[in-house]
Short mmCIF file of C-alpha atoms and ligand atoms in Angstrom, two decimals:
data_model
loop_
_atom_site.label_atom_id
_atom_site.label_comp_id
_atom_site.label_asym_id
_atom_site.label_seq_id
_atom_site.Cartn_x
_atom_site.Cartn_y
_atom_site.Cartn_z
CA MET H 1 132.23 72.26 83.14
CA SER H 2 129.59 74.60 81.62
CA LEU H 3 128.06 77.62 82.30
CA LEU H 4 124.00 77.90 81.54
CA LEU H 5 121.93 81.15 80.52
CA VAL H 6 118.45 80.83 80.97
CA SER H 7 115.56 82.97 80.51
CA LYS H 8 111.80 82.62 79.21
CA ASN H 9 111.75 86.02 78.11
CA ARG H 10 115.09 87.52 77.27
CA ASN H 11 117.55 87.01 74.13
CA LEU H 12 120.25 85.60 75.73
CA LYS H 13 122.82 85.37 72.61
CA PRO H 14 124.68 88.92 73.09
CA TYR H 15 125.07 87.50 76.83
CA LYS H 16 126.83 84.55 75.16
CA GLU H 17 128.80 86.19 72.56
CA ALA H 18 129.99 88.73 75.34
CA LEU H 19 131.18 85.77 77.62
CA LEU H 20 132.92 84.29 74.64
CA GLU H 21 134.56 87.29 73.57
CA LEU H 22 136.10 87.22 76.99
CA ASP H 23 136.96 83.84 77.17
CA PRO H 24 136.73 81.74 74.28
CA ASN H 25 137.34 78.51 75.96
CA LEU H 26 133.83 78.71 77.69
CA ASP H 27 131.61 76.38 77.38
CA VAL H 28 128.03 78.25 77.23
CA ASP H 29 124.63 76.61 77.00
CA ILE H 30 121.60 78.90 76.43
CA TRP H 31 118.31 76.80 77.50
CA PRO H 32 116.61 74.79 76.41
CA GLY H 33 119.92 73.78 74.49
CA ILE H 34 121.76 71.94 77.44
CA GLN H 35 124.47 69.56 76.04
CA ASN H 36 124.94 68.04 79.22
CA LYS H 37 123.10 68.54 82.56
CA GLU H 38 125.99 67.02 84.55
CA ARG H 39 128.50 69.48 83.31
CA VAL H 40 126.62 72.48 84.35
CA GLN H 41 128.05 73.95 87.62
CA PHE H 42 127.07 77.85 86.93
CA ALA H 43 123.73 79.36 85.93
CA VAL H 44 122.38 82.43 85.25
CA ALA H 45 118.97 83.17 85.07
CA TRP H 46 115.95 85.62 84.74
CA ARG H 47 112.39 84.28 84.92
CA HIS H 48 113.42 80.53 84.74
CA PRO H 49 110.94 77.68 84.19
CA ALA H 50 109.48 76.18 86.94
CA ASN H 51 111.40 73.08 88.81
CA LEU H 52 114.06 73.67 86.18
CA PHE H 53 116.80 73.78 88.57
CA ASP H 54 116.17 70.54 90.42
CA GLY H 55 117.73 68.24 87.92
CA PHE H 56 121.32 69.35 88.02
CA PRO H 57 123.71 67.25 90.25
CA ASN H 58 126.96 69.76 90.03
CA LEU H 59 125.22 73.10 89.91
CA LYS H 60 126.85 75.32 92.61
CA VAL H 61 125.87 78.89 91.69
CA ILE H 62 122.98 80.74 90.39
CA SER H 63 123.47 83.90 89.61
CA SER H 64 120.40 86.79 88.77
CA LEU H 65 120.89 88.22 85.41
CA GLY H 66 119.61 91.60 87.46
CA ALA H 67 119.97 93.07 90.87
CA GLY H 68 116.69 91.23 91.86
CA VAL H 69 116.77 87.78 93.23
CA ASP H 70 113.16 87.40 94.18
CA HIS H 71 112.58 84.81 91.21
CA LEU H 72 115.25 82.81 92.69
CA LEU H 73 114.02 82.87 96.15
CA SER H 74 110.44 81.81 95.56
CA ASP H 75 111.67 78.84 93.66
CA ASN H 76 111.23 76.20 96.31
CA THR H 77 112.47 73.47 94.26
CA ILE H 78 116.09 74.77 94.00
CA PRO H 79 118.07 72.65 96.40
CA ASP H 80 119.44 74.71 99.35
CA ASP H 81 123.09 74.11 98.93
CA ILE H 82 123.13 76.10 95.73
CA GLN H 83 124.59 79.59 96.12
CA PHE H 84 122.63 82.68 94.59
CA THR H 85 124.30 85.80 93.54
CA ARG H 86 123.29 88.89 91.50
CA ILE H 87 124.22 91.36 89.09
CA VAL H 88 125.15 95.23 90.46
CA ALA H 89 126.73 96.43 87.41
CA PRO H 90 127.59 100.00 88.07
CA SER H 91 125.69 101.25 85.09
CA LEU H 92 122.54 99.56 86.32
CA SER H 93 122.33 101.69 89.71
CA GLY H 94 123.14 104.85 87.25
CA GLN H 95 120.37 103.78 85.02
CA LEU H 96 117.80 103.33 88.14
CA ALA H 97 118.98 106.91 89.22
CA ASP H 98 118.39 108.55 86.10
CA TYR H 99 114.95 107.08 85.85
CA VAL H 100 113.98 108.27 89.21
CA LEU H 101 115.29 111.54 88.63
CA THR H 102 113.22 111.81 85.10
CA ALA H 103 110.14 110.64 87.28
CA VAL H 104 110.72 113.19 90.31
CA LEU H 105 111.51 116.31 87.39
CA ASN H 106 108.43 115.11 85.62
CA ILE H 107 106.18 115.28 88.25
CA ILE H 108 107.31 118.76 89.72
CA ARG H 109 107.12 120.04 86.32
CA LYS H 110 103.97 118.18 85.43
CA THR H 111 105.38 116.84 81.99
CA ASP H 112 102.34 114.51 82.01
CA ARG H 113 99.71 116.85 82.08
CA TYR H 114 101.42 119.23 79.45
CA LEU H 115 101.52 116.13 77.11
CA ASP H 116 97.81 115.97 77.90
CA GLN H 117 97.07 119.57 77.34
CA GLN H 118 99.44 119.41 73.83
CA ARG H 119 97.24 116.39 72.52
CA ARG H 120 94.06 118.57 73.43
CA ALA H 121 95.85 121.96 71.75
CA ILE H 122 95.20 123.66 75.28
CA TRP H 123 97.49 126.77 76.37
CA ARG H 124 97.58 126.60 79.77
CA PRO H 125 100.59 127.44 82.40
CA LEU H 126 100.31 125.11 85.25
CA ASP H 127 101.85 126.07 88.99
CA SER H 128 104.85 123.76 89.17
CA ILE H 129 106.16 122.26 92.42
CA LYS H 130 109.16 124.28 93.89
CA LYS H 131 112.06 121.65 94.85
CA ASP H 132 112.58 123.27 98.34
CA ALA H 133 108.71 122.90 99.05
CA ILE H 134 109.04 118.98 99.00
CA ALA H 135 111.05 116.35 100.05
CA VAL H 136 111.73 113.08 98.17
CA GLY H 137 112.14 109.55 100.21
CA VAL H 138 114.10 106.60 98.82
CA MET H 139 113.09 103.03 100.46
CA GLY H 140 115.87 100.90 100.63
CA LEU H 141 119.30 102.28 100.69
CA GLY H 142 121.60 99.38 99.24
CA ALA H 143 123.91 100.06 96.36
CA ILE H 144 121.19 101.22 94.28
CA GLY H 145 119.17 103.01 96.81
CA GLU H 146 122.24 104.73 97.81
CA LYS H 147 122.67 106.27 94.08
CA THR H 148 119.56 107.15 93.57
CA ALA H 149 119.46 109.36 96.82
CA THR H 150 122.60 110.94 96.09
CA ARG H 151 121.63 111.63 92.36
CA LEU H 152 118.41 113.69 93.81
CA ARG H 153 120.66 115.05 96.68
CA ASP H 154 122.84 116.42 94.07
CA ASN H 155 120.31 117.96 91.98
CA GLY H 156 118.85 120.03 94.80
CA PHE H 157 116.08 117.88 96.42
CA ASN H 158 115.85 117.53 100.13
CA VAL H 159 116.27 113.55 100.61
CA ASN H 160 115.35 111.29 103.04
CA GLY H 161 116.06 107.79 103.11
CA TRP H 162 114.93 104.61 104.99
CA SER H 163 116.32 101.10 105.44
CA LYS H 164 116.18 98.10 107.50
CA SER H 165 119.94 99.31 109.22
CA GLN H 166 120.61 102.87 109.97
CA LYS H 167 122.80 104.48 107.03
CA GLN H 168 124.72 107.58 107.03
CA ILE H 169 124.77 109.06 103.90
CA ASP H 170 125.96 112.72 103.22
CA GLY H 171 123.12 115.30 102.70
CA VAL H 172 120.40 112.66 102.84
CA ASN H 173 118.07 112.03 106.07
CA CYS H 174 118.72 108.67 107.12
CA TYR H 175 116.06 106.78 109.15
CA ARG H 176 116.03 103.25 110.01
CA LYS H 177 113.48 100.19 109.99
CA ASP H 178 111.54 101.51 113.32
CA GLN H 179 111.25 105.17 112.14
CA LEU H 180 109.01 104.57 109.38
CA GLY H 181 106.28 106.59 110.61
CA SER H 182 108.74 109.43 110.78
CA PHE H 183 110.22 108.76 107.41
CA LEU H 184 106.84 108.88 105.92
CA ALA H 185 105.52 112.15 107.44
CA GLN H 186 108.77 113.90 106.13
CA THR H 187 108.10 112.60 102.68
CA ASN H 188 105.97 113.57 99.66
CA ILE H 189 107.62 111.66 97.00
CA ILE H 190 107.76 107.84 97.76
CA ILE H 191 110.27 105.93 95.83
CA CYS H 192 110.75 102.25 96.32
CA LEU H 193 113.73 100.67 95.78
CA LEU H 194 113.10 97.79 98.26
CA PRO H 195 114.20 94.01 97.78
CA LEU H 196 111.02 91.81 97.51
CA THR H 197 110.72 89.91 100.57
CA PRO H 198 108.03 88.60 103.02
CA GLU H 199 108.27 91.48 105.00
CA THR H 200 108.19 93.96 102.26
CA GLU H 201 105.57 92.52 100.29
CA GLY H 202 102.78 94.62 99.86
CA ILE H 203 104.36 97.55 101.83
CA LEU H 204 103.23 100.12 99.40
CA ASP H 205 99.32 100.16 100.61
CA LEU H 206 96.62 102.56 102.04
CA GLU H 207 98.24 102.86 105.50
CA LEU H 208 101.51 103.84 103.80
CA PHE H 209 99.79 106.41 101.24
CA LYS H 210 97.89 108.06 104.04
CA SER H 211 101.18 108.54 106.56
CA LEU H 212 102.81 110.69 103.70
CA LYS H 213 103.13 114.20 103.35
CA LYS H 214 100.86 116.04 100.99
CA PRO H 215 100.87 116.36 98.27
CA SER H 216 101.72 112.88 97.89
CA PHE H 217 103.22 110.79 94.78
CA LEU H 218 104.65 107.17 94.11
CA ILE H 219 107.25 105.87 92.03
CA ASN H 220 107.84 102.03 92.09
CA VAL H 221 110.96 100.83 90.44
CA ALA H 222 111.05 97.63 92.51
CA ARG H 223 108.62 94.86 92.29
CA GLY H 224 105.37 94.59 91.33
CA GLY H 225 104.53 92.93 94.41
CA HIS H 226 105.38 95.87 96.80
CA LEU H 227 102.37 97.47 95.81
CA VAL H 228 98.63 96.78 96.78
CA GLU H 229 97.07 97.75 93.48
CA GLU H 230 93.36 98.20 94.68
CA ASP H 231 94.91 100.40 97.23
CA LEU H 232 96.62 102.54 95.05
CA ILE H 233 93.53 103.13 92.73
CA TYR H 234 91.60 104.09 95.65
CA ALA H 235 94.41 106.49 96.49
CA LEU H 236 94.59 108.21 93.40
CA ASP H 237 90.88 108.53 92.95
CA THR H 238 90.42 110.05 96.53
CA ASP H 239 93.45 112.24 96.07
CA LEU H 240 95.41 110.86 98.63
CA ILE H 241 98.08 110.06 96.00
CA SER H 242 98.24 112.85 93.08
CA HIS H 243 100.41 110.68 90.79
CA ALA H 244 102.21 107.37 90.49
CA THR H 245 105.11 106.38 88.16
CA LEU H 246 105.02 102.60 87.73
CA ASP H 247 107.86 100.65 85.91
CA VAL H 248 107.17 97.22 87.45
CA PHE H 249 103.89 95.37 87.93
CA SER H 250 102.81 92.29 89.83
CA GLU H 251 101.91 90.58 86.31
CA GLU H 252 104.12 91.83 83.32
CA PRO H 253 104.05 92.46 80.78
CA LEU H 254 101.04 94.22 82.08
CA PRO H 255 97.61 92.72 80.70
CA GLU H 256 95.61 95.07 78.42
CA SER H 257 92.79 94.87 80.41
CA HIS H 258 94.61 96.06 83.73
CA PRO H 259 92.70 98.96 85.20
CA PHE H 260 96.39 101.04 85.45
CA TRP H 261 95.97 101.43 81.76
CA GLY H 262 94.50 104.60 80.62
CA ARG H 263 94.33 106.23 83.94
CA ASP H 264 95.87 109.86 83.27
CA LYS H 265 97.28 109.94 87.27
CA ILE H 266 99.42 106.75 86.63
CA THR H 267 102.75 107.20 84.04
CA ILE H 268 103.67 103.35 83.16
CA THR H 269 106.61 102.01 81.74
CA PRO H 270 107.71 98.55 80.99
CA HIS H 271 110.11 97.25 83.29
CA ILE H 272 112.91 99.44 81.69
CA ALA H 273 114.05 101.33 84.60
CA SER H 274 117.31 99.65 84.29
CA VAL H 275 118.34 97.02 81.96
CA THR H 276 121.65 94.88 82.01
CA ASP H 277 124.22 95.38 79.84
CA PRO H 278 125.43 92.34 78.23
CA LYS H 279 129.32 93.14 77.87
CA GLU H 280 129.14 94.56 81.52
CA SER H 281 127.34 91.84 82.96
CA ALA H 282 129.56 89.28 81.38
CA GLU H 283 132.44 90.50 83.36
CA LEU H 284 130.80 90.26 86.47
CA ILE H 285 129.46 86.67 85.76
CA LEU H 286 133.03 85.58 84.38
CA GLU H 287 134.53 87.17 87.66
CA ASN H 288 132.43 84.95 89.96
CA TYR H 289 132.32 81.57 87.58
CA LYS H 290 136.25 82.07 88.24
CA ARG H 291 135.58 82.41 91.91
CA MET H 292 133.41 79.32 92.05
CA LEU H 293 136.08 77.49 90.45
CA SER H 294 138.62 78.48 92.88
CA GLY H 295 136.67 78.49 95.74
CA MET H 296 136.43 81.73 96.92
CA ASP H 297 133.98 84.21 98.25
CA LEU H 298 131.35 85.10 95.46
CA LEU H 299 130.66 88.86 94.66
CA HIS H 300 127.26 90.14 95.75
CA GLN H 301 126.12 86.54 97.22
CA VAL H 302 122.72 86.54 98.68
CA ASP H 303 121.93 85.63 102.01
CA ARG H 304 119.07 83.19 101.11
CA GLU H 305 117.44 83.52 104.30
CA ALA H 306 117.16 87.00 104.37
CA GLY H 307 116.10 87.44 101.01
CA TYR H 308 118.67 90.02 99.60
C1 OXD L 401 116.43 93.97 88.09
C2 OXD L 401 115.51 94.45 87.10
O1 OXD L 401 116.31 93.09 89.19
O2 OXD L 401 115.93 94.91 86.18
O3 OXD L 401 117.75 94.04 87.80
O4 OXD L 401 114.12 94.41 87.82
#
């Protein structure tokens, strides 16, 4: 029995080391160095090569190496009977909450504008936005969204939250799926933390931007596929959106020629809002590996139909 680690763009050695530190008897392969395909029962994947998982006769579970599973769900060649799980490490939601809080504070304290002024040796105080004059709105109230919403609440922000089913979170105004219009009308800073599914693809579009309370801002830490890029450019150019903070893009790395680069109303980071820690992930991977071997329910199992 072996466990396979696969990624086209991540160094997986620290994950293998962390797994072997927890259990030296594990048999762990890193793609493409696979000893014996028939022995692989559990795989951990992040941006795997197309069609890879079709040829493992005994593969039972694939875990995403992160919280998102869109890279697995979009691969139609993965047999239907393989179960998907994901890694929802406590530090992952904490990191995302920190990133979003920083982005929100940067917006209201106009940090980007001051950096630009500094580069040009301009001494000019700007009006900051008062916390109580605006509301932030978190789209997606799963484990990560809830952590982000409560972090913002605890820092004195008015917080709205929107999710598929009605949630109750202390101090957060929770709206359900069919209340999107009211949620947007009460929100200035929209924060996308939704899973990427056919239903949420392209949700950050011109219609949504028009429905926000003014001044309006966007923070996208979910997936590039949620955003209609040309609509954002139009919304920024027409001042419908005052500023966008983007950590995720439909093409990553963001190509050098992309029109987002060089726009002073966009802050770009290279998909670093949260990064899985090898030691913490290894514990969660091993827990699910043991659960699979003993036939127990997996932690953070993904509903392949629902898409999250
Ligand atoms: C994730 C991510 O899905 O880092 O964990 O985007």
